Amino acid sequence: QSALTQPASVSGSPGQSITISCTGTSSDVGGYNYVSWYQQHPGKAPKLMIYEVSNRPSGVSNRFSGSKSGNTASLTISGLQAEDEADYYCSSYTSSSTPHVVFGGGTKLTVL
Amino acid sequence: EVQLLESGGGLVQPGGSLRLSCAASGFTFSSYAMSWVRQAPGKGLEWVSAISGSGGSTYYADSVKGRFTISRDNSKNTLYLQMNSLRAEDTAVYYCAKAYSSSFFHGMDVWGQGTTVTVSS
């Protein structure tokens, strides 16, 4: 059960836009529209930001958007704000071996 | 208010057992799949196990299959994780999480605060 691949870190200045990629295979990201994104601040529980590739839960800012192309999903944050600085994780359903969920290794977002 | 509250973590010796509980409130517990997700110190998130709303279907990560058992008591609005044959690499904060829908893989929209499990002699 291999983890999805995310960049270890990304950074951007306030007001800018950044994109975090999440690369898997045709057995997970590429095969299903069940990609989710989570934000985690230090010492806190994760928070769902995007589900089913591009849907935002109620209460999540529209500055957060998700997309997918082939085996790679992406999270874009526009109009960066200081409070966006956090770790971000993607996850996907996968049918390889038995049905389960696989996470990416996480990306540390630094707001400069 | 939708809330999840984990308990049962602690220090246990290698080879030992522990049972985690997660008390749910503020939503119709039996209508949603639930998962356990863990995070080793300084590491990323790892999905551990999931269970359907009825409890009739269960799913496990390869790393815990045969050692951990997920279950739920819908009459008590409580999720459990029985952990046996614990290893040092099971040391982590364990979160319970509510699925966004009846399927465990649609995203997890409510998380508990986590309970810490430390496996050490």
PDB file of C-alpha atoms in Angstrom:
ATOM      1  CA  GLN A   1       0.000   0.000   0.000  1.00  0.00           C
ATOM      2  CA  SER A   2       2.254   2.770  -1.346  1.00  0.00           C
ATOM      3  CA  ALA A   3       1.672   6.338  -0.297  1.00  0.00           C
ATOM      4  CA  LEU A   4       0.707   8.992  -2.808  1.00  0.00           C
ATOM      5  CA  THR A   5       3.528  11.367  -3.801  1.00  0.00           C
ATOM      6  CA  GLN A   6       3.438  14.989  -2.688  1.00  0.00           C
ATOM      7  CA  PRO A   7       6.187  17.620  -2.659  1.00  0.00           C
ATOM      8  CA  ALA A   8       7.711  17.934   0.790  1.00  0.00           C
ATOM      9  CA  SER A   9       7.302  21.691   0.836  1.00  0.00           C
ATOM     10  CA  VAL A  10       5.895  24.636  -1.073  1.00  0.00           C
ATOM     11  CA  SER A  11       5.931  28.322  -0.282  1.00  0.00           C
ATOM     12  CA  GLY A  12       4.315  31.533  -1.402  1.00  0.00           C
ATOM     13  CA  SER A  13       3.810  35.129  -0.404  1.00  0.00           C
ATOM     14  CA  PRO A  14       0.547  36.546   0.926  1.00  0.00           C
ATOM     15  CA  GLY A  15      -1.916  37.122  -1.880  1.00  0.00           C
ATOM     16  CA  GLN A  16      -0.234  34.699  -4.247  1.00  0.00           C
ATOM     17  CA  SER A  17      -1.541  31.346  -5.435  1.00  0.00           C
ATOM     18  CA  ILE A  18       0.130  27.999  -4.910  1.00  0.00           C
ATOM     19  CA  THR A  19      -0.595  24.487  -6.121  1.00  0.00           C
ATOM     20  CA  ILE A  20       0.209  21.231  -4.351  1.00  0.00           C
ATOM     21  CA  SER A  21       0.343  18.088  -6.452  1.00  0.00           C
ATOM     22  CA  CYS A  22      -0.552  14.558  -5.445  1.00  0.00           C
ATOM     23  CA  THR A  23       0.565  11.778  -7.758  1.00  0.00           C
ATOM     24  CA  GLY A  24      -0.715   8.230  -7.637  1.00  0.00           C
ATOM     25  CA  THR A  25      -1.568   5.502 -10.084  1.00  0.00           C
ATOM     26  CA  SER A  26      -4.506   4.277 -12.120  1.00  0.00           C
ATOM     27  CA  SER A  27      -5.456   2.122  -9.123  1.00  0.00           C
ATOM     28  CA  ASP A  28      -6.076   5.128  -6.930  1.00  0.00           C
ATOM     29  CA  VAL A  29      -6.015   8.788  -8.002  1.00  0.00           C
ATOM     30  CA  GLY A  30      -6.408   8.063 -11.701  1.00  0.00           C
ATOM     31  CA  GLY A  31      -9.072   5.432 -11.307  1.00  0.00           C
ATOM     32  CA  TYR A  32     -11.556   7.083  -8.990  1.00  0.00           C
ATOM     33  CA  ASN A  33     -12.939  10.520  -8.189  1.00  0.00           C
ATOM     34  CA  TYR A  34     -12.405   9.958  -4.475  1.00  0.00           C
ATOM     35  CA  VAL A  35      -9.505  12.283  -3.785  1.00  0.00           C
ATOM     36  CA  SER A  36      -9.639  14.339  -0.594  1.00  0.00           C
ATOM     37  CA  TRP A  37      -7.409  17.064   0.800  1.00  0.00           C
ATOM     38  CA  TYR A  38      -6.774  17.815   4.474  1.00  0.00           C
ATOM     39  CA  GLN A  39      -5.193  20.750   6.269  1.00  0.00           C
ATOM     40  CA  GLN A  40      -3.393  20.152   9.547  1.00  0.00           C
ATOM     41  CA  HIS A  41      -1.995  22.829  11.820  1.00  0.00           C
ATOM     42  CA  PRO A  42       0.669  21.797  14.371  1.00  0.00           C
ATOM     43  CA  GLY A  43      -0.793  19.853  17.250  1.00  0.00           C
ATOM     44  CA  LYS A  44      -4.272  19.869  15.751  1.00  0.00           C
ATOM     45  CA  ALA A  45      -6.489  17.293  14.096  1.00  0.00           C
ATOM     46  CA  PRO A  46      -6.730  17.305  10.300  1.00  0.00           C
ATOM     47  CA  LYS A  47      -9.508  19.305   8.642  1.00  0.00           C
ATOM     48  CA  LEU A  48     -11.235  18.267   5.429  1.00  0.00           C
ATOM     49  CA  MET A  49     -10.746  20.934   2.750  1.00  0.00           C
ATOM     50  CA  ILE A  50     -11.745  19.124  -0.464  1.00  0.00           C
ATOM     51  CA  TYR A  51     -13.596  15.864  -1.105  1.00  0.00           C
ATOM     52  CA  GLU A  52     -14.333  13.922  -4.294  1.00  0.00           C
ATOM     53  CA  VAL A  53     -11.576  15.789  -6.171  1.00  0.00           C
ATOM     54  CA  SER A  54     -13.124  19.242  -6.278  1.00  0.00           C
ATOM     55  CA  ASN A  55     -15.945  19.633  -3.762  1.00  0.00           C
ATOM     56  CA  ARG A  56     -15.640  21.975  -0.784  1.00  0.00           C
ATOM     57  CA  PRO A  57     -17.379  21.166   2.498  1.00  0.00           C
ATOM     58  CA  SER A  58     -19.560  23.847   3.965  1.00  0.00           C
ATOM     59  CA  GLY A  59     -17.482  26.483   5.714  1.00  0.00           C
ATOM     60  CA  VAL A  60     -14.288  25.997   3.704  1.00  0.00           C
ATOM     61  CA  SER A  61     -13.126  29.123   1.914  1.00  0.00           C
ATOM     62  CA  ASN A  62     -13.554  29.253  -1.858  1.00  0.00           C
ATOM     63  CA  ARG A  63      -9.873  30.161  -2.035  1.00  0.00           C
ATOM     64  CA  PHE A  64      -9.305  26.404  -1.880  1.00  0.00           C
ATOM     65  CA  SER A  65      -9.963  24.393  -5.026  1.00  0.00           C
ATOM     66  CA  GLY A  66      -9.169  20.902  -6.240  1.00  0.00           C
ATOM     67  CA  SER A  67      -8.718  19.257  -9.616  1.00  0.00           C
ATOM     68  CA  LYS A  68      -7.392  16.101 -11.219  1.00  0.00           C
ATOM     69  CA  SER A  69      -5.674  15.161 -14.445  1.00  0.00           C
ATOM     70  CA  GLY A  70      -4.794  11.556 -15.076  1.00  0.00           C
ATOM     71  CA  ASN A  71      -2.999  10.116 -12.061  1.00  0.00           C
ATOM     72  CA  THR A  72      -2.279  13.515 -10.498  1.00  0.00           C
ATOM     73  CA  ALA A  73      -4.592  15.535  -8.284  1.00  0.00           C
ATOM     74  CA  SER A  74      -3.939  19.138  -7.314  1.00  0.00           C
ATOM     75  CA  LEU A  75      -4.919  21.499  -4.538  1.00  0.00           C
ATOM     76  CA  THR A  76      -4.760  25.199  -5.372  1.00  0.00           C
ATOM     77  CA  ILE A  77      -4.892  27.899  -2.734  1.00  0.00           C
ATOM     78  CA  SER A  78      -5.440  31.399  -4.066  1.00  0.00           C
ATOM     79  CA  GLY A  79      -4.986  34.674  -2.213  1.00  0.00           C
ATOM     80  CA  LEU A  80      -2.600  33.091   0.289  1.00  0.00           C
ATOM     81  CA  GLN A  81      -3.068  34.145   3.886  1.00  0.00           C
ATOM     82  CA  ALA A  82      -0.849  33.659   6.909  1.00  0.00           C
ATOM     83  CA  GLU A  83      -3.321  31.212   8.457  1.00  0.00           C
ATOM     84  CA  ASP A  84      -2.977  28.916   5.447  1.00  0.00           C
ATOM     85  CA  GLU A  85       0.474  27.930   6.674  1.00  0.00           C
ATOM     86  CA  ALA A  86       0.043  24.276   7.614  1.00  0.00           C
ATOM     87  CA  ASP A  87       0.639  20.731   6.446  1.00  0.00           C
ATOM     88  CA  TYR A  88      -1.568  19.469   3.635  1.00  0.00           C
ATOM     89  CA  TYR A  89      -2.340  15.839   2.885  1.00  0.00           C
ATOM     90  CA  CYS A  90      -4.086  14.264  -0.060  1.00  0.00           C
ATOM     91  CA  SER A  91      -5.826  10.924   0.134  1.00  0.00           C
ATOM     92  CA  SER A  92      -7.498   8.601  -2.309  1.00  0.00           C
ATOM     93  CA  TYR A  93      -9.556   5.487  -2.408  1.00  0.00           C
ATOM     94  CA  THR A  94      -7.627   2.587  -3.846  1.00  0.00           C
ATOM     95  CA  SER A  95      -8.722  -0.820  -4.994  1.00  0.00           C
ATOM     96  CA  SER A  96      -5.261  -2.343  -5.167  1.00  0.00           C
ATOM     97  CA  SER A  97      -5.207  -5.485  -3.005  1.00  0.00           C
ATOM     98  CA  THR A  98      -8.196  -4.756  -0.766  1.00  0.00           C
ATOM     99  CA  PRO A  99     -10.319  -1.593  -0.740  1.00  0.00           C
ATOM    100  CA  HIS A 100      -8.716   1.035   1.424  1.00  0.00           C
ATOM    101  CA  VAL A 101      -7.580   4.635   1.667  1.00  0.00           C
ATOM    102  CA  VAL A 102      -4.050   5.821   0.988  1.00  0.00           C
ATOM    103  CA  PHE A 103      -2.573   9.175   2.061  1.00  0.00           C
ATOM    104  CA  GLY A 104       0.143  11.270   0.540  1.00  0.00           C
ATOM    105  CA  GLY A 105       3.271  11.980   2.533  1.00  0.00           C
ATOM    106  CA  GLY A 106       2.179  15.547   3.231  1.00  0.00           C
ATOM    107  CA  THR A 107       3.300  18.989   2.065  1.00  0.00           C
ATOM    108  CA  LYS A 108       4.435  21.773   4.361  1.00  0.00           C
ATOM    109  CA  LEU A 109       3.102  25.106   3.124  1.00  0.00           C
ATOM    110  CA  THR A 110       5.077  28.136   4.231  1.00  0.00           C
ATOM    111  CA  VAL A 111       3.597  31.605   3.791  1.00  0.00           C
ATOM    112  CA  LEU A 112       6.576  33.923   3.401  1.00  0.00           C
TER     113      LEU A 112
ATOM    114  CA  GLU B   1     -22.501  20.109  17.689  1.00  0.00           C
ATOM    115  CA  VAL B   2     -20.925  17.194  15.853  1.00  0.00           C
ATOM    116  CA  GLN B   3     -18.183  15.771  18.031  1.00  0.00           C
ATOM    117  CA  LEU B   4     -15.865  12.784  18.346  1.00  0.00           C
ATOM    118  CA  LEU B   5     -13.989  12.029  21.549  1.00  0.00           C
ATOM    119  CA  GLU B   6     -11.315   9.335  21.631  1.00  0.00           C
ATOM    120  CA  SER B   7     -10.062   7.581  24.744  1.00  0.00           C
ATOM    121  CA  GLY B   8      -8.078   4.517  25.741  1.00  0.00           C
ATOM    122  CA  GLY B   9      -4.585   5.474  24.664  1.00  0.00           C
ATOM    123  CA  GLY B  10      -1.559   4.935  26.850  1.00  0.00           C
ATOM    124  CA  LEU B  11       1.776   3.219  27.306  1.00  0.00           C
ATOM    125  CA  VAL B  12       1.888  -0.494  26.518  1.00  0.00           C
ATOM    126  CA  GLN B  13       4.715  -2.993  26.169  1.00  0.00           C
ATOM    127  CA  PRO B  14       5.538  -4.620  22.825  1.00  0.00           C
ATOM    128  CA  GLY B  15       3.233  -7.567  22.276  1.00  0.00           C
ATOM    129  CA  GLY B  16       0.565  -6.059  24.475  1.00  0.00           C
ATOM    130  CA  SER B  17      -3.015  -5.016  23.755  1.00  0.00           C
ATOM    131  CA  LEU B  18      -5.058  -1.868  23.996  1.00  0.00           C
ATOM    132  CA  ARG B  19      -8.626  -0.909  23.102  1.00  0.00           C
ATOM    133  CA  LEU B  20      -9.410   2.564  21.839  1.00  0.00           C
ATOM    134  CA  SER B  21     -12.880   4.061  22.006  1.00  0.00           C
ATOM    135  CA  CYS B  22     -14.439   6.968  20.154  1.00  0.00           C
ATOM    136  CA  ALA B  23     -17.670   8.465  21.468  1.00  0.00           C
ATOM    137  CA  ALA B  24     -19.743  10.236  18.834  1.00  0.00           C
ATOM    138  CA  SER B  25     -22.406  12.892  19.295  1.00  0.00           C
ATOM    139  CA  GLY B  26     -24.394  15.387  17.263  1.00  0.00           C
ATOM    140  CA  PHE B  27     -25.169  13.188  14.257  1.00  0.00           C
ATOM    141  CA  THR B  28     -26.916   9.931  13.352  1.00  0.00           C
ATOM    142  CA  PHE B  29     -23.987   7.662  14.090  1.00  0.00           C
ATOM    143  CA  SER B  30     -25.319   4.557  12.355  1.00  0.00           C
ATOM    144  CA  SER B  31     -25.705   6.393   9.047  1.00  0.00           C
ATOM    145  CA  TYR B  32     -22.012   6.994   8.519  1.00  0.00           C
ATOM    146  CA  ALA B  33     -18.920   4.926   7.960  1.00  0.00           C
ATOM    147  CA  MET B  34     -16.121   5.589  10.413  1.00  0.00           C
ATOM    148  CA  SER B  35     -12.350   5.304  10.201  1.00  0.00           C
ATOM    149  CA  TRP B  36      -9.260   5.240  12.375  1.00  0.00           C
ATOM    150  CA  VAL B  37      -6.271   7.216  11.137  1.00  0.00           C
ATOM    151  CA  ARG B  38      -2.927   7.407  12.921  1.00  0.00           C
ATOM    152  CA  GLN B  39       0.055   9.714  12.880  1.00  0.00           C
ATOM    153  CA  ALA B  40       3.445   8.606  14.178  1.00  0.00           C
ATOM    154  CA  PRO B  41       5.541  11.307  15.887  1.00  0.00           C
ATOM    155  CA  GLY B  42       6.747  13.787  13.271  1.00  0.00           C
ATOM    156  CA  LYS B  43       5.271  11.722  10.432  1.00  0.00           C
ATOM    157  CA  GLY B  44       2.319  11.901   8.065  1.00  0.00           C
ATOM    158  CA  LEU B  45      -1.176  10.502   8.259  1.00  0.00           C
ATOM    159  CA  GLU B  46      -1.777   6.772   7.836  1.00  0.00           C
ATOM    160  CA  TRP B  47      -5.214   5.285   7.347  1.00  0.00           C
ATOM    161  CA  VAL B  48      -5.634   2.282   9.653  1.00  0.00           C
ATOM    162  CA  SER B  49      -9.135   0.870   9.353  1.00  0.00           C
ATOM    163  CA  ALA B  50     -12.742   1.642   8.456  1.00  0.00           C
ATOM    164  CA  ILE B  51     -16.177   0.229   9.166  1.00  0.00           C
ATOM    165  CA  SER B  52     -19.529   0.669   7.472  1.00  0.00           C
ATOM    166  CA  GLY B  53     -22.443   2.309   9.217  1.00  0.00           C
ATOM    167  CA  SER B  54     -24.094  -0.994  10.045  1.00  0.00           C
ATOM    168  CA  GLY B  55     -20.817  -2.547  11.110  1.00  0.00           C
ATOM    169  CA  GLY B  56     -21.230  -5.300   8.564  1.00  0.00           C
ATOM    170  CA  SER B  57     -18.182  -4.374   6.493  1.00  0.00           C
ATOM    171  CA  THR B  58     -14.693  -3.729   7.779  1.00  0.00           C
ATOM    172  CA  TYR B  59     -11.461  -2.708   6.053  1.00  0.00           C
ATOM    173  CA  TYR B  60      -7.833  -2.688   7.210  1.00  0.00           C
ATOM    174  CA  ALA B  61      -4.447  -1.427   6.151  1.00  0.00           C
ATOM    175  CA  ASP B  62      -1.986  -4.233   5.474  1.00  0.00           C
ATOM    176  CA  SER B  63       0.193  -2.966   8.333  1.00  0.00           C
ATOM    177  CA  VAL B  64      -2.461  -3.841  10.944  1.00  0.00           C
ATOM    178  CA  LYS B  65      -4.436  -6.649   9.320  1.00  0.00           C
ATOM    179  CA  GLY B  66      -4.729  -9.634  11.622  1.00  0.00           C
ATOM    180  CA  ARG B  67      -3.682  -7.599  14.678  1.00  0.00           C
ATOM    181  CA  PHE B  68      -6.295  -4.832  14.903  1.00  0.00           C
ATOM    182  CA  THR B  69     -10.079  -5.177  14.939  1.00  0.00           C
ATOM    183  CA  ILE B  70     -12.483  -2.323  14.297  1.00  0.00           C
ATOM    184  CA  SER B  71     -16.031  -2.476  15.624  1.00  0.00           C
ATOM    185  CA  ARG B  72     -18.906  -0.212  16.569  1.00  0.00           C
ATOM    186  CA  ASP B  73     -21.883  -0.184  18.911  1.00  0.00           C
ATOM    187  CA  ASN B  74     -24.550   1.937  17.282  1.00  0.00           C
ATOM    188  CA  SER B  75     -26.719   1.771  20.389  1.00  0.00           C
ATOM    189  CA  LYS B  76     -23.930   3.525  22.288  1.00  0.00           C
ATOM    190  CA  ASN B  77     -22.741   5.760  19.420  1.00  0.00           C
ATOM    191  CA  THR B  78     -19.251   4.424  19.969  1.00  0.00           C
ATOM    192  CA  LEU B  79     -16.469   3.239  17.680  1.00  0.00           C
ATOM    193  CA  TYR B  80     -13.723   0.891  18.871  1.00  0.00           C
ATOM    194  CA  LEU B  81     -10.295  -0.260  17.812  1.00  0.00           C
ATOM    195  CA  GLN B  82      -8.947  -3.385  19.488  1.00  0.00           C
ATOM    196  CA  MET B  83      -5.184  -3.466  19.040  1.00  0.00           C
ATOM    197  CA  ASN B  84      -3.297  -6.696  19.748  1.00  0.00           C
ATOM    198  CA  SER B  85       0.324  -7.758  19.278  1.00  0.00           C
ATOM    199  CA  LEU B  86       1.400  -4.156  19.420  1.00  0.00           C
ATOM    200  CA  ARG B  87       4.754  -3.145  17.989  1.00  0.00           C
ATOM    201  CA  ALA B  88       6.974  -0.116  18.446  1.00  0.00           C
ATOM    202  CA  GLU B  89       5.944   1.092  14.989  1.00  0.00           C
ATOM    203  CA  ASP B  90       2.323   1.328  16.149  1.00  0.00           C
ATOM    204  CA  THR B  91       3.319   4.273  18.341  1.00  0.00           C
ATOM    205  CA  ALA B  92       1.209   7.194  17.138  1.00  0.00           C
ATOM    206  CA  VAL B  93      -1.644   9.538  17.775  1.00  0.00           C
ATOM    207  CA  TYR B  94      -4.813   7.712  16.777  1.00  0.00           C
ATOM    208  CA  TYR B  95      -7.693   9.729  15.378  1.00  0.00           C
ATOM    209  CA  CYS B  96     -11.211   8.555  14.777  1.00  0.00           C
ATOM    210  CA  ALA B  97     -12.926  10.214  11.855  1.00  0.00           C
ATOM    211  CA  LYS B  98     -16.439  10.354  10.466  1.00  0.00           C
ATOM    212  CA  ALA B  99     -16.937   9.699   6.772  1.00  0.00           C
ATOM    213  CA  TYR B 100     -18.604  12.428   4.747  1.00  0.00           C
ATOM    214  CA  SER B 101     -21.136   9.886   3.575  1.00  0.00           C
ATOM    215  CA  SER B 102     -22.081   6.261   4.055  1.00  0.00           C
ATOM    216  CA  SER B 103     -18.894   5.196   2.227  1.00  0.00           C
ATOM    217  CA  PHE B 104     -15.601   5.355   4.099  1.00  0.00           C
ATOM    218  CA  PHE B 105     -13.613   6.608   1.140  1.00  0.00           C
ATOM    219  CA  HIS B 106     -15.602   9.755   0.307  1.00  0.00           C
ATOM    220  CA  GLY B 107     -13.579  11.914   2.672  1.00  0.00           C
ATOM    221  CA  MET B 108     -13.525  12.350   6.452  1.00  0.00           C
ATOM    222  CA  ASP B 109     -15.258  15.521   7.577  1.00  0.00           C
ATOM    223  CA  VAL B 110     -15.179  15.260  11.369  1.00  0.00           C
ATOM    224  CA  TRP B 111     -12.141  14.263  13.402  1.00  0.00           C
ATOM    225  CA  GLY B 112     -11.557  13.666  17.073  1.00  0.00           C
ATOM    226  CA  GLN B 113      -8.729  15.285  19.004  1.00  0.00           C
ATOM    227  CA  GLY B 114      -6.703  12.084  18.981  1.00  0.00           C
ATOM    228  CA  THR B 115      -5.435   9.684  21.629  1.00  0.00           C
ATOM    229  CA  THR B 116      -1.772   8.783  22.008  1.00  0.00           C
ATOM    230  CA  VAL B 117      -0.551   5.202  21.950  1.00  0.00           C
ATOM    231  CA  THR B 118       3.038   4.511  22.935  1.00  0.00           C
ATOM    232  CA  VAL B 119       4.476   1.030  22.532  1.00  0.00           C
ATOM    233  CA  SER B 120       7.672   0.695  24.494  1.00  0.00           C
ATOM    234  CA  SER B 121       9.335  -1.504  27.077  1.00  0.00           C
TER     235      SER B 121
END
